[in-house]
PDB file of C-alpha atoms in Angstrom:
ATOM      1  CA  UNK A 996      13.073  20.646 -74.782  1.00 43.00           C
ATOM      2  CA  UNK A 997      10.726  17.742 -75.231  1.00 48.00           C
ATOM      3  CA  UNK A 998      11.632  14.259 -76.255  1.00 52.00           C
ATOM      4  CA  UNK A 999      11.683  13.386 -79.951  1.00 51.00           C
ATOM      5  CA  UNK A1000       8.550  11.267 -79.494  1.00 53.00           C
ATOM      6  CA  UNK A1001       6.670  14.048 -77.662  1.00 57.00           C
ATOM      7  CA  UNK A1002       7.777  16.563 -80.272  1.00 53.00           C
ATOM      8  CA  UNK A1003       6.706  14.247 -83.098  1.00 52.00           C
ATOM      9  CA  UNK A1004       3.291  13.761 -81.519  1.00 52.00           C
ATOM     10  CA  UNK A1005       2.839  17.506 -80.956  1.00 55.00           C
ATOM     11  CA  UNK A1006       3.827  18.334 -84.537  1.00 63.00           C
ATOM     12  CA  UNK A1007       1.788  15.491 -86.039  1.00 77.00           C
ATOM     13  CA  UNK A1008       4.923  13.688 -87.208  1.00 83.00           C
ATOM     14  CA  UNK A1009       5.242   9.936 -87.299  1.00 89.00           C
ATOM     15  CA  UNK A1010       7.884   9.200 -84.636  1.00 89.00           C
ATOM     16  CA  UNK A1011       8.906   5.973 -86.395  1.00 91.00           C
ATOM     17  CA  UNK A1012       9.369   7.801 -89.696  1.00 93.00           C
ATOM     18  CA  UNK A1013      11.475  10.454 -87.970  1.00 92.00           C
ATOM     19  CA  UNK A1014      13.583   7.737 -86.367  1.00 93.00           C
ATOM     20  CA  UNK A1015      14.046   6.012 -89.731  1.00 95.00           C
ATOM     21  CA  UNK A1016      15.143   9.317 -91.280  1.00 95.00           C
ATOM     22  CA  UNK A1017      17.660   9.913 -88.466  1.00 96.00           C
ATOM     23  CA  UNK A1018      19.125   6.434 -88.886  1.00 97.00           C
ATOM     24  CA  UNK A1019      19.227   6.671 -92.685  1.00 96.00           C
ATOM     25  CA  UNK A1020      20.947  10.065 -92.734  1.00 96.00           C
ATOM     26  CA  UNK A1021      23.333   8.893 -90.009  1.00 96.00           C
ATOM     27  CA  UNK A1022      24.146   5.862 -92.145  1.00 96.00           C
ATOM     28  CA  UNK A1023      24.813   8.121 -95.154  1.00 95.00           C
ATOM     29  CA  UNK A1024      27.203  10.256 -93.085  1.00 93.00           C
ATOM     30  CA  UNK A1025      28.903   7.169 -91.665  1.00 95.00           C
ATOM     31  CA  UNK A1026      29.454   5.801 -95.167  1.00 95.00           C
ATOM     32  CA  UNK A1027      31.045   9.160 -96.029  1.00 92.00           C
ATOM     33  CA  UNK A1028      33.540   8.735 -93.186  1.00 91.00           C
ATOM     34  CA  UNK A1029      31.994  10.284 -90.072  1.00 93.00           C
ATOM     35  CA  UNK A1030      32.042   8.295 -86.841  1.00 94.00           C
ATOM     36  CA  UNK A1031      28.867   6.222 -86.407  1.00 96.00           C
ATOM     37  CA  UNK A1032      27.697   7.649 -83.057  1.00 97.00           C
ATOM     38  CA  UNK A1033      28.592  11.189 -84.082  1.00 96.00           C
ATOM     39  CA  UNK A1034      26.508  10.682 -87.233  1.00 96.00           C
ATOM     40  CA  UNK A1035      23.530   9.495 -85.215  1.00 97.00           C
ATOM     41  CA  UNK A1036      23.755  12.335 -82.686  1.00 97.00           C
ATOM     42  CA  UNK A1037      24.178  14.942 -85.425  1.00 95.00           C
ATOM     43  CA  UNK A1038      21.224  13.564 -87.412  1.00 96.00           C
ATOM     44  CA  UNK A1039      19.044  13.582 -84.280  1.00 96.00           C
ATOM     45  CA  UNK A1040      19.941  17.206 -83.568  1.00 95.00           C
ATOM     46  CA  UNK A1041      19.369  18.159 -87.188  1.00 92.00           C
ATOM     47  CA  UNK A1042      15.902  16.555 -87.117  1.00 93.00           C
ATOM     48  CA  UNK A1043      14.945  18.265 -83.849  1.00 93.00           C
ATOM     49  CA  UNK A1044      12.843  21.420 -84.347  1.00 90.00           C
ATOM     50  CA  UNK A1045      14.950  23.328 -81.813  1.00 89.00           C
ATOM     51  CA  UNK A1046      18.165  21.731 -83.076  1.00 91.00           C
ATOM     52  CA  UNK A1047      19.027  21.418 -79.411  1.00 93.00           C
ATOM     53  CA  UNK A1048      18.927  18.502 -76.957  1.00 95.00           C
ATOM     54  CA  UNK A1049      20.474  17.447 -73.667  1.00 94.00           C
ATOM     55  CA  UNK A1050      22.607  14.361 -73.295  1.00 93.00           C
ATOM     56  CA  UNK A1051      19.716  12.545 -71.621  1.00 93.00           C
ATOM     57  CA  UNK A1052      17.342  13.472 -74.451  1.00 94.00           C
ATOM     58  CA  UNK A1053      19.831  12.291 -77.066  1.00 96.00           C
ATOM     59  CA  UNK A1054      20.439   9.041 -75.189  1.00 96.00           C
ATOM     60  CA  UNK A1055      16.709   8.401 -74.931  1.00 94.00           C
ATOM     61  CA  UNK A1056      15.937   9.342 -78.537  1.00 94.00           C
ATOM     62  CA  UNK A1057      18.746   7.194 -79.945  1.00 96.00           C
ATOM     63  CA  UNK A1058      18.595   4.462 -77.293  1.00 95.00           C
ATOM     64  CA  UNK A1059      22.303   4.783 -76.554  1.00 95.00           C
ATOM     65  CA  UNK A1060      24.351   5.246 -73.410  1.00 94.00           C
ATOM     66  CA  UNK A1061      25.283   8.652 -71.997  1.00 91.00           C
ATOM     67  CA  UNK A1062      28.934   7.690 -72.603  1.00 93.00           C
ATOM     68  CA  UNK A1063      28.189   7.183 -76.310  1.00 95.00           C
ATOM     69  CA  UNK A1064      26.511  10.600 -76.417  1.00 95.00           C
ATOM     70  CA  UNK A1065      29.509  12.172 -74.686  1.00 94.00           C
ATOM     71  CA  UNK A1066      32.012  10.730 -77.143  1.00 95.00           C
ATOM     72  CA  UNK A1067      29.891  11.740 -80.126  1.00 96.00           C
ATOM     73  CA  UNK A1068      29.347  15.273 -78.832  1.00 95.00           C
ATOM     74  CA  UNK A1069      33.059  15.685 -78.110  1.00 94.00           C
ATOM     75  CA  UNK A1070      33.811  14.825 -81.737  1.00 93.00           C
ATOM     76  CA  UNK A1071      31.036  17.057 -83.113  1.00 93.00           C
ATOM     77  CA  UNK A1072      32.137  20.046 -81.032  1.00 91.00           C
ATOM     78  CA  UNK A1073      35.755  19.479 -82.056  1.00 88.00           C
ATOM     79  CA  UNK A1074      34.792  19.702 -85.752  1.00 86.00           C
ATOM     80  CA  UNK A1075      32.493  22.696 -85.040  1.00 84.00           C
ATOM     81  CA  UNK A1076      29.278  21.020 -86.139  1.00 89.00           C
ATOM     82  CA  UNK A1077      27.629  21.261 -82.723  1.00 92.00           C
ATOM     83  CA  UNK A1078      27.903  23.766 -79.901  1.00 89.00           C
ATOM     84  CA  UNK A1079      27.650  23.166 -76.184  1.00 88.00           C
ATOM     85  CA  UNK A1080      25.734  25.566 -73.972  1.00 88.00           C
ATOM     86  CA  UNK A1081      24.818  25.503 -70.310  1.00 84.00           C
ATOM     87  CA  UNK A1082      21.133  25.152 -69.489  1.00 74.00           C
ATOM     88  CA  UNK A1083      20.211  28.268 -67.425  1.00 78.00           C
ATOM     89  CA  UNK A1084      20.035  27.521 -63.697  1.00 81.00           C
ATOM     90  CA  UNK A1085      21.298  23.994 -64.204  1.00 79.00           C
ATOM     91  CA  UNK A1086      24.501  22.009 -64.464  1.00 81.00           C
ATOM     92  CA  UNK A1087      23.190  20.272 -67.585  1.00 85.00           C
ATOM     93  CA  UNK A1088      24.624  21.019 -70.992  1.00 87.00           C
ATOM     94  CA  UNK A1089      22.542  21.341 -74.107  1.00 91.00           C
ATOM     95  CA  UNK A1090      23.973  20.488 -77.490  1.00 93.00           C
ATOM     96  CA  UNK A1091      22.936  22.636 -80.420  1.00 92.00           C
ATOM     97  CA  UNK A1092      23.470  22.196 -84.121  1.00 90.00           C
ATOM     98  CA  UNK A1093      24.891  25.449 -85.507  1.00 81.00           C
ATOM     99  CA  UNK A1094      23.027  27.610 -87.994  1.00 77.00           C
ATOM    100  CA  UNK A1095      24.615  27.307 -91.399  1.00 80.00           C
ATOM    101  CA  UNK A1096      26.396  24.188 -90.174  1.00 81.00           C
ATOM    102  CA  UNK A1097      27.373  23.023 -93.661  1.00 81.00           C
ATOM    103  CA  UNK A1098      28.691  26.434 -94.685  1.00 78.00           C
ATOM    104  CA  UNK A1099      30.739  26.654 -91.498  1.00 76.00           C
ATOM    105  CA  UNK A1100      31.987  23.090 -91.874  1.00 76.00           C
ATOM    106  CA  UNK A1101      33.211  23.691 -95.401  1.00 76.00           C
ATOM    107  CA  UNK A1102      34.790  27.030 -94.519  1.00 72.00           C
ATOM    108  CA  UNK A1103      36.680  25.366 -91.664  1.00 72.00           C
ATOM    109  CA  UNK A1104      37.948  22.789 -94.158  1.00 73.00           C
ATOM    110  CA  UNK A1105      39.859  25.648 -95.774  1.00 73.00           C
ATOM    111  CA  UNK A1106      42.198  25.725 -92.750  1.00 78.00           C
ATOM    112  CA  UNK A1107      42.668  21.965 -92.960  1.00 80.00           C
ATOM    113  CA  UNK A1108      43.467  22.161 -96.672  1.00 84.00           C
ATOM    114  CA  UNK A1109      46.017  24.914 -96.027  1.00 87.00           C
ATOM    115  CA  UNK A1110      47.756  22.788 -93.414  1.00 89.00           C
ATOM    116  CA  UNK A1111      47.728  19.688 -95.642  1.00 90.00           C
ATOM    117  CA  UNK A1112      49.018  21.656 -98.615  1.00 92.00           C
ATOM    118  CA  UNK A1113      51.932  22.994 -96.585  1.00 92.00           C
ATOM    119  CA  UNK A1114      52.790  19.563 -95.194  1.00 94.00           C
ATOM    120  CA  UNK A1115      52.589  17.971 -98.643  1.00 93.00           C
ATOM    121  CA  UNK A1116      54.895  20.581-100.169  1.00 95.00           C
ATOM    122  CA  UNK A1117      57.385  20.035 -97.362  1.00 95.00           C
ATOM    123  CA  UNK A1118      57.097  16.280 -97.893  1.00 94.00           C
ATOM    124  CA  UNK A1119      57.743  16.669-101.627  1.00 94.00           C
ATOM    125  CA  UNK A1120      60.910  18.632-100.873  1.00 95.00           C
ATOM    126  CA  UNK A1121      61.978  15.969 -98.369  1.00 94.00           C
ATOM    127  CA  UNK A1122      61.323  13.076-100.756  1.00 93.00           C
ATOM    128  CA  UNK A1123      62.644  14.918-103.763  1.00 92.00           C
ATOM    129  CA  UNK A1124      60.270  16.669-106.139  1.00 92.00           C
ATOM    130  CA  UNK A1125      61.629  14.674-109.067  1.00 94.00           C
ATOM    131  CA  UNK A1126      60.867  11.288-107.469  1.00 95.00           C
ATOM    132  CA  UNK A1127      57.575   9.432-108.092  1.00 94.00           C
ATOM    133  CA  UNK A1128      56.525   9.928-104.441  1.00 94.00           C
ATOM    134  CA  UNK A1129      57.477  13.606-104.522  1.00 93.00           C
ATOM    135  CA  UNK A1130      55.545  14.100-107.761  1.00 95.00           C
ATOM    136  CA  UNK A1131      52.437  12.531-106.170  1.00 96.00           C
ATOM    137  CA  UNK A1132      52.746  14.880-103.210  1.00 95.00           C
ATOM    138  CA  UNK A1133      53.168  17.904-105.494  1.00 95.00           C
ATOM    139  CA  UNK A1134      50.070  16.921-107.464  1.00 96.00           C
ATOM    140  CA  UNK A1135      48.081  16.409-104.270  1.00 94.00           C
ATOM    141  CA  UNK A1136      49.210  19.786-102.900  1.00 94.00           C
ATOM    142  CA  UNK A1137      48.236  21.423-106.208  1.00 95.00           C
ATOM    143  CA  UNK A1138      44.824  19.767-106.001  1.00 93.00           C
ATOM    144  CA  UNK A1139      44.256  21.124-102.474  1.00 90.00           C
ATOM    145  CA  UNK A1140      45.420  24.566-103.576  1.00 91.00           C
ATOM    146  CA  UNK A1141      42.921  24.426-106.460  1.00 92.00           C
ATOM    147  CA  UNK A1142      40.144  23.344-104.070  1.00 88.00           C
ATOM    148  CA  UNK A1143      40.894  26.252-101.764  1.00 86.00           C
ATOM    149  CA  UNK A1144      40.752  28.754-104.609  1.00 86.00           C
ATOM    150  CA  UNK A1145      37.455  27.320-105.829  1.00 88.00           C
ATOM    151  CA  UNK A1146      35.950  26.887-102.360  1.00 85.00           C
ATOM    152  CA  UNK A1147      36.230  30.607-101.577  1.00 83.00           C
ATOM    153  CA  UNK A1148      34.295  31.562-104.706  1.00 88.00           C
ATOM    154  CA  UNK A1149      31.799  28.787-104.179  1.00 88.00           C
ATOM    155  CA  UNK A1150      31.068  29.934-100.625  1.00 86.00           C
ATOM    156  CA  UNK A1151      30.592  33.521-101.840  1.00 89.00           C
ATOM    157  CA  UNK A1152      28.206  32.317-104.531  1.00 91.00           C
ATOM    158  CA  UNK A1153      26.274  30.253-101.959  1.00 88.00           C
ATOM    159  CA  UNK A1154      25.849  33.318 -99.711  1.00 87.00           C
ATOM    160  CA  UNK A1155      24.403  35.283-102.636  1.00 92.00           C
ATOM    161  CA  UNK A1156      22.223  32.371-103.756  1.00 93.00           C
ATOM    162  CA  UNK A1157      20.939  31.801-100.210  1.00 89.00           C
ATOM    163  CA  UNK A1158      19.582  35.358-100.179  1.00 89.00           C
ATOM    164  CA  UNK A1159      17.344  34.468-103.135  1.00 91.00           C
ATOM    165  CA  UNK A1160      15.803  31.458-101.408  1.00 91.00           C
ATOM    166  CA  UNK A1161      12.661  31.569 -99.331  1.00 85.00           C
ATOM    167  CA  UNK A1162      14.160  29.646 -96.416  1.00 82.00           C
ATOM    168  CA  UNK A1163      12.502  29.509 -93.009  1.00 75.00           C
ATOM    169  CA  UNK A1164      14.257  31.135 -90.091  1.00 64.00           C
ATOM    170  CA  UNK A1165      16.869  29.097 -88.240  1.00 55.00           C
ATOM    171  CA  UNK A1166      14.810  29.344 -85.075  1.00 46.00           C
ATOM    172  CA  UNK A1167      17.138  31.764 -83.332  1.00 41.00           C
ATOM    173  CA  UNK A1168      20.049  29.388 -83.071  1.00 40.00           C
ATOM    174  CA  UNK A1169      23.464  30.880 -82.554  1.00 39.00           C
ATOM    175  CA  UNK A1170      25.644  31.210 -85.626  1.00 39.00           C
ATOM    176  CA  UNK A1171      28.646  28.950 -85.819  1.00 36.00           C
TER     177      UNK A1171
END
């Protein structure tokens, strides 16, 4: 893997423009609630042609410490947005953005919604379903149940729609 600057030069890309894109998309994700360093690392991986970089490459590209990379990668692997793989013949890890990362991320949210829905229903029973707090919890649980029902159909429709698109290959990255 080459550095972001080397890759930009080889591909004819403006390294400064790439860096601005990475920072802007990272800022968008941070505003949406993702951790700042995780947003930056994810955006850098997403903008990399291979979608794969070492900790040292990420630190250099983003001008951050290896500790910051480590914390960000730990978060991103925990939420299944990035995978960790061992570099052959080395002790170095490479971090790779998963193919279909957004699809996988939203599908994994289904498990989170199921857990929240169950907890909310239990909370409504504990607080009393006829109390204002219980009623709020019931409505929230119903909303999550609705989202789950809709999300399944939406993901199926995306899979079918994706087949109609002329998208470039994912570059051989491992599926999430």
